[in-house]
Amino acid sequence: MEIRVQQKEGMAILEVEGELDFSNVEQLQQEIQRRTEEVVEIDLQGLRFIDSSGVGMLLSQVRHLYKQGRTLRIVRIPDFIREDLDVIGFFQVLEALKTNPNA
Amino acid sequence: MGEVITGNGKILRAYGLEVSGCSLPAEQVGGDFFEFISCDERTVFTVIGDVMGKGFHAARLMETIRHMLRECIRINPHPLEVVRRLNRVGGDELRKCGAFATLCLLCYDGIAGRLTCVNAGHHPPLLLSDGKVKVARCRGVALGLLEDYLGSGEEEFFLADGDAVVLYTDGLVEACGPGEQRYGQERLKEIVRLQNGADADRMRQNILSDLETFTRGFSQKDDVTLVVMKVTGKAGERGGN
C-alpha cells in the first residue's frame, strides 16, 4: 500500500493505492491520527483490495474524528469495493454517525 | 440431530434437510464460522458468519460470538430477536476490540417448510428452485457497528422438496483469478443454477471445484466458507433432537 498526502487549507487528502488489509492497516491509521486538519479526506480511487480489518479501522477513525468535531471523508471508492462496503452496512453506519456521533 | 463431521466440514441430515458446509482458512486460523443449531423437534438454525481480522485474536472472538449465539437462541429463538440480542451482547465485546462480525441466520421449520432469514452485514443467501436462482433481499448492518441492530427485518420463503439454499462468505466471491478478476456473485449464481438435482454435499463440492478451477495458481487472501442446504423432505427425517 502507498499513501500520498496532499494538503489544502484546513484539509488533508490521503490518496491510498494498492491493498489495505490486516498486514498494513496500522500504517494508514497512524497517518490519519497524525493529521491535525479539521477535514481528512481518504481517496480510495487507487485501492484494489480492502479486508475487514481495513473497513473496521476506517469506521473507528470516522467515529474518532466525529467525536473531536472533525470530519473523516471517504471519497472515490471503486465500484467493486463500494459493493462490499454496502453489504456490511458501512454507509448506514456513516449516516447514523452524521446524526449521532456517539452512535 | 444427524450430524457428520468430516475434517473442516459438517453434514446435517434431519428436519427434512441435508445441509453440507465447510470452512477453508486462507493461511492461518481465520474468523469464518458456520453452525447448525437445533432449536426444537421441528426447527433448526443454520448460521454463517465472519469475524473481522485474522489469526488467534479473530478465532477467539469468533468462539465468543458462537457461544453467545447459542445462548441468544436458547433465550428467545425468534430469528430477528436472536440477531438483535446478539448485537447487543456481542456488539459490546466486538467494540471493545475495535472489531465487527457479519452474520446470516436462517431458521428452518421442517413441518411448515418455512425458511426465515435475518442478515447482519453478510452476503445474502442464494435460493435455487426449479433451476432458477434468486438472491435473498434481506440486508442489515454488521454486528458491533451500531448499538442497535439496523436491518431490513426477516425475509420468509416457503421451500419445496428439491429446493436449495447456498450461504457463503466474502472469501468466495472475492477470490481472485487471472488478471485480478474476482470469482464474483454472477459466476456463483451460474454454477449454483447448474446444480439443480444434485444433493447438498455434491453441490458444495462442485461449487468449490469450480472455485479451484477459477483461482488455480493464485494465492488467496481470505477464508472461504460455504454451506449448502437442501430440502429432501423424506418421510421419517423430519425430526431432530
mmCIF file of C-alpha atoms in Angstrom:
data_model
loop_
_atom_site.group_PDB
_atom_site.id
_atom_site.type_symbol
_atom_site.label_atom_id
_atom_site.label_comp_id
_atom_site.label_asym_id
_atom_site.label_seq_id
_atom_site.Cartn_x
_atom_site.Cartn_y
_atom_site.Cartn_z
ATOM 1 C CA MET A 1 0.000 0.000 0.000
ATOM 2 C CA GLU A 2 1.138 3.528 -0.810
ATOM 3 C CA ILE A 3 -0.211 6.679 0.781
ATOM 4 C CA ARG A 4 0.277 10.041 -0.897
ATOM 5 C CA VAL A 5 -0.531 13.115 1.170
ATOM 6 C CA GLN A 6 -1.762 16.417 -0.207
ATOM 7 C CA GLN A 7 -2.567 19.448 1.914
ATOM 8 C CA LYS A 8 -5.070 22.183 1.279
ATOM 9 C CA GLU A 9 -6.247 24.866 3.660
ATOM 10 C CA GLY A 10 -7.706 23.082 6.730
ATOM 11 C CA MET A 11 -7.768 19.773 4.897
ATOM 12 C CA ALA A 12 -5.514 16.795 4.232
ATOM 13 C CA ILE A 13 -6.083 14.391 1.357
ATOM 14 C CA LEU A 14 -4.656 10.871 1.750
ATOM 15 C CA GLU A 15 -4.577 9.004 -1.553
ATOM 16 C CA VAL A 16 -4.442 5.291 -0.852
ATOM 17 C CA GLU A 17 -3.168 2.913 -3.506
ATOM 18 C CA GLY A 18 -2.840 -0.896 -3.513
ATOM 19 C CA GLU A 19 -4.203 -3.235 -0.862
ATOM 20 C CA LEU A 20 -5.417 -2.268 2.606
ATOM 21 C CA ASP A 21 -5.531 -5.279 4.871
ATOM 22 C CA PHE A 22 -4.605 -6.797 8.221
ATOM 23 C CA SER A 23 -0.881 -6.506 7.455
ATOM 24 C CA ASN A 24 -0.747 -2.741 6.815
ATOM 25 C CA VAL A 25 -3.879 -1.268 8.373
ATOM 26 C CA GLU A 26 -1.884 0.422 11.150
ATOM 27 C CA GLN A 27 0.147 2.402 8.633
ATOM 28 C CA LEU A 28 -2.952 4.231 7.360
ATOM 29 C CA GLN A 29 -4.390 4.554 10.877
ATOM 30 C CA GLN A 30 -1.220 6.258 12.089
ATOM 31 C CA GLU A 31 -1.238 8.618 9.114
ATOM 32 C CA ILE A 32 -4.873 9.591 9.841
ATOM 33 C CA GLN A 33 -4.106 10.094 13.530
ATOM 34 C CA ARG A 34 -1.064 12.230 12.711
ATOM 35 C CA ARG A 35 -3.216 14.768 10.848
ATOM 36 C CA THR A 36 -4.388 17.852 12.693
ATOM 37 C CA GLU A 37 -6.547 19.356 9.926
ATOM 38 C CA GLU A 38 -10.274 19.740 10.501
ATOM 39 C CA VAL A 39 -11.101 17.595 7.476
ATOM 40 C CA VAL A 40 -9.211 14.483 6.468
ATOM 41 C CA GLU A 41 -10.184 13.030 3.099
ATOM 42 C CA ILE A 42 -9.325 9.435 2.207
ATOM 43 C CA ASP A 43 -9.212 8.990 -1.561
ATOM 44 C CA LEU A 44 -9.640 5.298 -2.387
ATOM 45 C CA GLN A 45 -9.547 5.537 -6.185
ATOM 46 C CA GLY A 46 -6.320 3.512 -6.376
ATOM 47 C CA LEU A 47 -7.420 0.853 -3.869
ATOM 48 C CA ARG A 48 -7.532 -2.683 -5.270
ATOM 49 C CA PHE A 49 -8.455 -4.618 -2.126
ATOM 50 C CA ILE A 50 -9.707 -3.944 1.381
ATOM 51 C CA ASP A 51 -10.326 -6.575 4.052
ATOM 52 C CA SER A 52 -12.495 -6.376 7.166
ATOM 53 C CA SER A 53 -9.587 -5.005 9.242
ATOM 54 C CA GLY A 54 -9.357 -2.049 6.825
ATOM 55 C CA VAL A 55 -13.121 -1.464 6.964
ATOM 56 C CA GLY A 56 -13.112 -1.638 10.780
ATOM 57 C CA MET A 57 -10.219 0.809 11.030
ATOM 58 C CA LEU A 58 -11.873 3.338 8.687
ATOM 59 C CA LEU A 59 -15.110 3.236 10.670
ATOM 60 C CA SER A 60 -13.322 3.601 14.009
ATOM 61 C CA GLN A 61 -11.401 6.612 12.656
ATOM 62 C CA VAL A 62 -14.612 8.197 11.289
ATOM 63 C CA ARG A 63 -16.086 7.786 14.783
ATOM 64 C CA HIS A 64 -12.935 9.117 16.443
ATOM 65 C CA LEU A 65 -12.796 12.293 14.315
ATOM 66 C CA TYR A 66 -16.550 12.939 14.660
ATOM 67 C CA LYS A 67 -16.125 12.878 18.440
ATOM 68 C CA GLN A 68 -13.439 15.564 18.085
ATOM 69 C CA GLY A 69 -15.789 17.685 15.964
ATOM 70 C CA ARG A 70 -13.703 16.933 12.861
ATOM 71 C CA THR A 71 -14.563 15.035 9.666
ATOM 72 C CA LEU A 72 -13.090 11.962 8.031
ATOM 73 C CA ARG A 73 -14.436 11.810 4.488
ATOM 74 C CA ILE A 74 -14.050 8.703 2.321
ATOM 75 C CA VAL A 75 -14.235 9.505 -1.388
ATOM 76 C CA ARG A 76 -13.807 7.992 -4.869
ATOM 77 C CA ILE A 77 -14.499 4.434 -3.750
ATOM 78 C CA PRO A 78 -14.127 1.949 -6.657
ATOM 79 C CA ASP A 79 -17.463 0.294 -7.531
ATOM 80 C CA PHE A 80 -16.421 -3.261 -6.576
ATOM 81 C CA ILE A 81 -15.255 -2.052 -3.155
ATOM 82 C CA ARG A 82 -18.397 0.079 -2.750
ATOM 83 C CA GLU A 83 -20.483 -3.089 -3.228
ATOM 84 C CA ASP A 84 -18.555 -4.915 -0.481
ATOM 85 C CA LEU A 85 -18.914 -1.953 1.878
ATOM 86 C CA ASP A 86 -22.625 -1.778 1.100
ATOM 87 C CA VAL A 87 -23.139 -5.429 2.143
ATOM 88 C CA ILE A 88 -21.567 -4.781 5.562
ATOM 89 C CA GLY A 89 -23.786 -1.735 6.140
ATOM 90 C CA PHE A 90 -20.827 0.695 6.007
ATOM 91 C CA PHE A 91 -22.848 3.590 4.533
ATOM 92 C CA GLN A 92 -25.699 3.111 7.000
ATOM 93 C CA VAL A 93 -23.160 3.458 9.812
ATOM 94 C CA LEU A 94 -21.777 6.672 8.254
ATOM 95 C CA GLU A 95 -25.324 8.064 8.069
ATOM 96 C CA ALA A 96 -26.009 7.097 11.694
ATOM 97 C CA LEU A 97 -22.767 8.797 12.791
ATOM 98 C CA LYS A 98 -23.674 12.019 10.951
ATOM 99 C CA THR A 99 -26.835 12.372 13.012
ATOM 100 C CA ASN A 100 -25.342 10.991 16.231
ATOM 101 C CA PRO A 101 -21.532 10.942 16.547
ATOM 102 C CA ASN A 102 -21.902 8.690 19.611
ATOM 103 C CA ALA A 103 -23.877 6.021 17.717
ATOM 104 C CA MET B 1 -29.698 -34.407 15.186
ATOM 105 C CA GLY B 2 -27.940 -36.466 12.472
ATOM 106 C CA GLU B 3 -24.625 -34.688 12.120
ATOM 107 C CA VAL B 4 -21.458 -35.992 10.458
ATOM 108 C CA ILE B 5 -18.160 -34.144 10.983
ATOM 109 C CA THR B 6 -15.532 -34.551 8.252
ATOM 110 C CA GLY B 7 -12.292 -32.579 8.763
ATOM 111 C CA ASN B 8 -13.238 -28.931 8.382
ATOM 112 C CA GLY B 9 -16.690 -29.868 7.100
ATOM 113 C CA LYS B 10 -20.010 -30.978 8.564
ATOM 114 C CA ILE B 11 -23.103 -32.633 7.174
ATOM 115 C CA LEU B 12 -26.503 -32.493 8.853
ATOM 116 C CA ARG B 13 -29.343 -34.823 7.914
ATOM 117 C CA ALA B 14 -32.511 -34.027 9.843
ATOM 118 C CA TYR B 15 -35.657 -31.877 9.721
ATOM 119 C CA GLY B 16 -36.243 -32.997 6.100
ATOM 120 C CA LEU B 17 -32.962 -31.331 5.150
ATOM 121 C CA GLU B 18 -29.492 -32.215 4.057
ATOM 122 C CA VAL B 19 -27.020 -29.466 4.940
ATOM 123 C CA SER B 20 -23.366 -29.614 3.961
ATOM 124 C CA GLY B 21 -20.806 -26.994 4.973
ATOM 125 C CA CYS B 22 -17.093 -26.437 5.150
ATOM 126 C CA SER B 23 -14.646 -23.701 6.070
ATOM 127 C CA LEU B 24 -11.265 -23.369 4.364
ATOM 128 C CA PRO B 25 -8.848 -20.932 6.039
ATOM 129 C CA ALA B 26 -6.635 -18.954 3.604
ATOM 130 C CA GLU B 27 -3.406 -19.102 5.618
ATOM 131 C CA GLN B 28 -3.759 -19.175 9.362
ATOM 132 C CA VAL B 29 -6.768 -19.636 11.631
ATOM 133 C CA GLY B 30 -9.467 -17.234 10.466
ATOM 134 C CA GLY B 31 -12.691 -15.713 11.716
ATOM 135 C CA ASP B 32 -15.199 -17.545 9.482
ATOM 136 C CA PHE B 33 -17.684 -19.936 11.041
ATOM 137 C CA PHE B 34 -20.846 -21.874 10.343
ATOM 138 C CA GLU B 35 -23.214 -23.669 12.711
ATOM 139 C CA PHE B 36 -26.237 -25.946 12.740
ATOM 140 C CA ILE B 37 -28.191 -25.323 15.934
ATOM 141 C CA SER B 38 -31.141 -27.498 16.839
ATOM 142 C CA CYS B 39 -33.958 -25.497 18.411
ATOM 143 C CA ASP B 40 -36.838 -27.930 18.887
ATOM 144 C CA GLU B 41 -38.252 -31.033 17.192
ATOM 145 C CA ARG B 42 -39.266 -29.057 14.087
ATOM 146 C CA THR B 43 -36.860 -26.126 13.908
ATOM 147 C CA VAL B 44 -33.156 -25.820 13.137
ATOM 148 C CA PHE B 45 -30.917 -22.781 12.683
ATOM 149 C CA THR B 46 -28.184 -22.647 10.051
ATOM 150 C CA VAL B 47 -25.814 -19.755 10.607
ATOM 151 C CA ILE B 48 -22.782 -18.460 8.729
ATOM 152 C CA GLY B 49 -20.539 -15.655 9.954
ATOM 153 C CA ASP B 50 -17.236 -13.887 9.640
ATOM 154 C CA VAL B 51 -15.466 -12.090 12.483
ATOM 155 C CA MET B 52 -13.176 -9.230 11.451
ATOM 156 C CA GLY B 53 -9.456 -9.906 11.397
ATOM 157 C CA LYS B 54 -7.182 -12.910 11.239
ATOM 158 C CA GLY B 55 -5.314 -15.306 13.460
ATOM 159 C CA PHE B 56 -5.779 -16.240 17.084
ATOM 160 C CA HIS B 57 -7.467 -12.963 18.019
ATOM 161 C CA ALA B 58 -10.242 -13.337 15.394
ATOM 162 C CA ALA B 59 -10.634 -17.041 16.199
ATOM 163 C CA ARG B 60 -11.098 -16.277 19.910
ATOM 164 C CA LEU B 61 -13.677 -13.560 19.172
ATOM 165 C CA MET B 62 -15.425 -15.941 16.802
ATOM 166 C CA GLU B 63 -15.718 -18.569 19.554
ATOM 167 C CA THR B 64 -17.188 -15.934 21.902
ATOM 168 C CA ILE B 65 -19.774 -14.902 19.289
ATOM 169 C CA ARG B 66 -20.699 -18.556 18.602
ATOM 170 C CA HIS B 67 -21.220 -19.160 22.301
ATOM 171 C CA MET B 68 -23.364 -16.023 22.618
ATOM 172 C CA LEU B 69 -25.352 -17.008 19.525
ATOM 173 C CA ARG B 70 -26.333 -20.331 21.090
ATOM 174 C CA GLU B 71 -27.308 -18.537 24.285
ATOM 175 C CA CYS B 72 -29.408 -15.963 22.382
ATOM 176 C CA ILE B 73 -31.268 -18.766 20.564
ATOM 177 C CA ARG B 74 -31.882 -20.512 23.889
ATOM 178 C CA ILE B 75 -33.304 -17.335 25.476
ATOM 179 C CA ASN B 76 -35.617 -16.377 22.583
ATOM 180 C CA PRO B 77 -35.462 -18.326 19.286
ATOM 181 C CA HIS B 78 -37.332 -15.679 17.270
ATOM 182 C CA PRO B 79 -34.780 -15.044 14.443
ATOM 183 C CA LEU B 80 -34.902 -11.233 14.457
ATOM 184 C CA GLU B 81 -34.723 -11.178 18.250
ATOM 185 C CA VAL B 82 -31.708 -13.536 18.146
ATOM 186 C CA VAL B 83 -29.798 -11.065 15.934
ATOM 187 C CA ARG B 84 -30.917 -8.024 17.942
ATOM 188 C CA ARG B 85 -29.858 -9.638 21.213
ATOM 189 C CA LEU B 86 -26.599 -10.909 19.748
ATOM 190 C CA ASN B 87 -25.800 -7.385 18.503
ATOM 191 C CA ARG B 88 -26.430 -6.032 21.998
ATOM 192 C CA VAL B 89 -24.348 -8.553 23.942
ATOM 193 C CA GLY B 90 -21.803 -9.493 21.280
ATOM 194 C CA GLY B 91 -21.565 -5.944 19.928
ATOM 195 C CA ASP B 92 -20.113 -4.724 23.227
ATOM 196 C CA GLU B 93 -17.494 -7.459 23.107
ATOM 197 C CA LEU B 94 -16.647 -6.675 19.481
ATOM 198 C CA ARG B 95 -16.427 -2.896 20.016
ATOM 199 C CA LYS B 96 -14.009 -3.414 22.934
ATOM 200 C CA CYS B 97 -11.643 -4.973 20.379
ATOM 201 C CA GLY B 98 -12.454 -2.438 17.629
ATOM 202 C CA ALA B 99 -13.948 -5.299 15.607
ATOM 203 C CA PHE B 100 -17.226 -6.293 13.957
ATOM 204 C CA ALA B 101 -18.778 -9.512 12.664
ATOM 205 C CA THR B 102 -21.068 -10.321 9.766
ATOM 206 C CA LEU B 103 -23.705 -12.995 10.131
ATOM 207 C CA CYS B 104 -26.561 -14.536 8.181
ATOM 208 C CA LEU B 105 -29.056 -16.543 10.184
ATOM 209 C CA LEU B 106 -31.528 -18.994 8.660
ATOM 210 C CA CYS B 107 -34.266 -20.606 10.714
ATOM 211 C CA TYR B 108 -35.991 -23.583 9.053
ATOM 212 C CA ASP B 109 -39.296 -25.010 10.213
ATOM 213 C CA GLY B 110 -39.288 -28.543 8.766
ATOM 214 C CA ILE B 111 -43.030 -29.063 9.253
ATOM 215 C CA ALA B 112 -44.181 -25.850 7.552
ATOM 216 C CA GLY B 113 -41.231 -25.797 5.088
ATOM 217 C CA ARG B 114 -40.750 -22.175 6.134
ATOM 218 C CA LEU B 115 -37.328 -20.565 6.000
ATOM 219 C CA THR B 116 -36.791 -17.270 7.843
ATOM 220 C CA CYS B 117 -33.690 -15.236 7.057
ATOM 221 C CA VAL B 118 -32.114 -12.352 9.000
ATOM 222 C CA ASN B 119 -28.922 -10.696 7.835
ATOM 223 C CA ALA B 120 -26.283 -8.642 9.631
ATOM 224 C CA GLY B 121 -23.789 -7.349 7.062
ATOM 225 C CA HIS B 122 -23.346 -10.687 5.315
ATOM 226 C CA HIS B 123 -23.750 -11.631 1.650
ATOM 227 C CA PRO B 124 -27.422 -12.671 1.288
ATOM 228 C CA PRO B 125 -28.130 -16.363 0.549
ATOM 229 C CA LEU B 126 -28.900 -17.729 -2.909
ATOM 230 C CA LEU B 127 -32.050 -19.792 -3.387
ATOM 231 C CA LEU B 128 -32.251 -22.484 -6.063
ATOM 232 C CA SER B 129 -35.735 -23.579 -7.023
ATOM 233 C CA ASP B 130 -36.837 -25.280 -10.279
ATOM 234 C CA GLY B 131 -33.491 -24.476 -11.915
ATOM 235 C CA LYS B 132 -33.766 -20.749 -11.144
ATOM 236 C CA VAL B 133 -31.518 -18.834 -8.756
ATOM 237 C CA LYS B 134 -32.792 -15.968 -6.659
ATOM 238 C CA VAL B 135 -30.788 -13.708 -4.322
ATOM 239 C CA ALA B 136 -32.461 -13.084 -0.954
ATOM 240 C CA ARG B 137 -33.113 -9.400 -0.319
ATOM 241 C CA CYS B 138 -32.530 -9.339 3.440
ATOM 242 C CA ARG B 139 -29.886 -6.806 4.459
ATOM 243 C CA GLY B 140 -28.587 -5.371 7.728
ATOM 244 C CA VAL B 141 -25.660 -3.703 9.441
ATOM 245 C CA ALA B 142 -22.868 -5.993 10.712
ATOM 246 C CA LEU B 143 -22.796 -6.865 14.427
ATOM 247 C CA GLY B 144 -20.878 -4.419 16.610
ATOM 248 C CA LEU B 145 -21.037 -1.439 14.238
ATOM 249 C CA LEU B 146 -24.102 0.168 15.823
ATOM 250 C CA GLU B 147 -25.546 -0.211 19.312
ATOM 251 C CA ASP B 148 -28.945 -1.284 17.950
ATOM 252 C CA TYR B 149 -29.232 -3.725 15.066
ATOM 253 C CA LEU B 150 -30.449 -1.978 11.911
ATOM 254 C CA GLY B 151 -31.700 -4.083 9.008
ATOM 255 C CA SER B 152 -34.497 -4.940 6.598
ATOM 256 C CA GLY B 153 -36.004 -7.413 9.084
ATOM 257 C CA GLU B 154 -36.983 -11.010 8.458
ATOM 258 C CA GLU B 155 -37.446 -12.420 4.978
ATOM 259 C CA GLU B 156 -39.541 -15.596 4.623
ATOM 260 C CA PHE B 157 -39.523 -18.301 1.989
ATOM 261 C CA PHE B 158 -41.550 -21.496 1.672
ATOM 262 C CA LEU B 159 -39.309 -24.264 0.390
ATOM 263 C CA ALA B 160 -40.435 -27.331 -1.562
ATOM 264 C CA ASP B 161 -38.661 -30.684 -1.888
ATOM 265 C CA GLY B 162 -35.537 -30.253 -4.021
ATOM 266 C CA ASP B 163 -35.117 -26.522 -3.278
ATOM 267 C CA ALA B 164 -31.670 -25.496 -2.080
ATOM 268 C CA VAL B 165 -30.141 -22.526 -0.246
ATOM 269 C CA VAL B 166 -26.489 -21.502 -0.540
ATOM 270 C CA LEU B 167 -24.678 -19.470 2.114
ATOM 271 C CA TYR B 168 -21.118 -18.221 1.645
ATOM 272 C CA THR B 169 -18.555 -15.780 2.999
ATOM 273 C CA ASP B 170 -16.898 -12.936 1.092
ATOM 274 C CA GLY B 171 -13.722 -15.005 0.619
ATOM 275 C CA LEU B 172 -15.594 -16.996 -2.038
ATOM 276 C CA VAL B 173 -16.926 -14.184 -4.239
ATOM 277 C CA GLU B 174 -13.818 -12.023 -3.712
ATOM 278 C CA ALA B 175 -11.406 -14.847 -4.607
ATOM 279 C CA CYS B 176 -9.020 -13.713 -7.334
ATOM 280 C CA GLY B 177 -8.190 -15.433 -10.591
ATOM 281 C CA PRO B 178 -6.197 -14.339 -13.653
ATOM 282 C CA GLY B 179 -5.828 -10.586 -14.153
ATOM 283 C CA GLU B 180 -7.070 -9.888 -10.610
ATOM 284 C CA GLN B 181 -10.545 -10.825 -11.805
ATOM 285 C CA ARG B 182 -12.899 -11.784 -8.977
ATOM 286 C CA TYR B 183 -14.903 -15.004 -8.829
ATOM 287 C CA GLY B 184 -17.986 -12.875 -8.224
ATOM 288 C CA GLN B 185 -21.641 -13.468 -7.460
ATOM 289 C CA GLU B 186 -22.658 -13.905 -11.129
ATOM 290 C CA ARG B 187 -20.320 -16.895 -11.616
ATOM 291 C CA LEU B 188 -21.501 -18.329 -8.291
ATOM 292 C CA LYS B 189 -25.154 -17.977 -9.346
ATOM 293 C CA GLU B 190 -24.429 -19.753 -12.624
ATOM 294 C CA ILE B 191 -22.653 -22.715 -11.001
ATOM 295 C CA VAL B 192 -25.445 -22.957 -8.399
ATOM 296 C CA ARG B 193 -28.039 -22.970 -11.202
ATOM 297 C CA LEU B 194 -26.223 -25.894 -12.851
ATOM 298 C CA GLN B 195 -26.501 -27.917 -9.613
ATOM 299 C CA ASN B 196 -30.255 -28.418 -9.939
ATOM 300 C CA GLY B 197 -30.943 -32.013 -8.866
ATOM 301 C CA ALA B 198 -27.613 -32.631 -7.091
ATOM 302 C CA ASP B 199 -27.582 -33.380 -3.363
ATOM 303 C CA ALA B 200 -26.252 -30.767 -0.915
ATOM 304 C CA ASP B 201 -22.828 -32.322 -0.407
ATOM 305 C CA ARG B 202 -22.293 -32.774 -4.149
ATOM 306 C CA MET B 203 -23.409 -29.162 -4.760
ATOM 307 C CA ARG B 204 -20.904 -27.902 -2.219
ATOM 308 C CA GLN B 205 -18.098 -29.974 -3.753
ATOM 309 C CA ASN B 206 -18.954 -28.832 -7.296
ATOM 310 C CA ILE B 207 -19.009 -25.151 -6.303
ATOM 311 C CA LEU B 208 -15.614 -25.467 -4.573
ATOM 312 C CA SER B 209 -14.237 -27.355 -7.542
ATOM 313 C CA ASP B 210 -15.345 -24.507 -9.852
ATOM 314 C CA LEU B 211 -13.707 -22.005 -7.482
ATOM 315 C CA GLU B 212 -10.486 -24.015 -7.586
ATOM 316 C CA THR B 213 -10.559 -24.040 -11.393
ATOM 317 C CA PHE B 214 -11.024 -20.260 -11.391
ATOM 318 C CA THR B 215 -8.305 -19.476 -8.833
ATOM 319 C CA ARG B 216 -5.738 -22.098 -9.819
ATOM 320 C CA GLY B 217 -2.220 -20.833 -9.168
ATOM 321 C CA PHE B 218 -3.311 -17.668 -7.357
ATOM 322 C CA SER B 219 -2.879 -17.475 -3.595
ATOM 323 C CA GLN B 220 -5.983 -16.250 -1.795
ATOM 324 C CA LYS B 221 -6.224 -13.591 0.904
ATOM 325 C CA ASP B 222 -9.343 -14.673 2.730
ATOM 326 C CA ASP B 223 -11.018 -17.748 4.196
ATOM 327 C CA VAL B 224 -13.756 -19.431 2.184
ATOM 328 C CA THR B 225 -16.811 -20.836 3.933
ATOM 329 C CA LEU B 226 -19.666 -22.429 2.040
ATOM 330 C CA VAL B 227 -22.881 -24.042 3.276
ATOM 331 C CA VAL B 228 -25.482 -25.723 1.086
ATOM 332 C CA MET B 229 -28.887 -26.609 2.494
ATOM 333 C CA LYS B 230 -31.251 -28.803 0.512
ATOM 334 C CA VAL B 231 -34.821 -29.845 1.261
ATOM 335 C CA THR B 232 -35.055 -33.622 0.963
ATOM 336 C CA GLY B 233 -38.463 -33.952 2.570
ATOM 337 C CA LYS B 234 -38.110 -37.711 3.010
ATOM 338 C CA ALA B 235 -40.630 -39.176 5.446
ATOM 339 C CA GLY B 236 -39.124 -40.084 8.802
ATOM 340 C CA GLU B 237 -36.371 -37.496 8.578
ATOM 341 C CA ARG B 238 -38.378 -34.578 9.868
ATOM 342 C CA GLY B 239 -37.422 -34.825 13.483
ATOM 343 C CA GLY B 240 -34.343 -33.546 15.265
ATOM 344 C CA ASN B 241 -33.295 -33.622 18.865
#
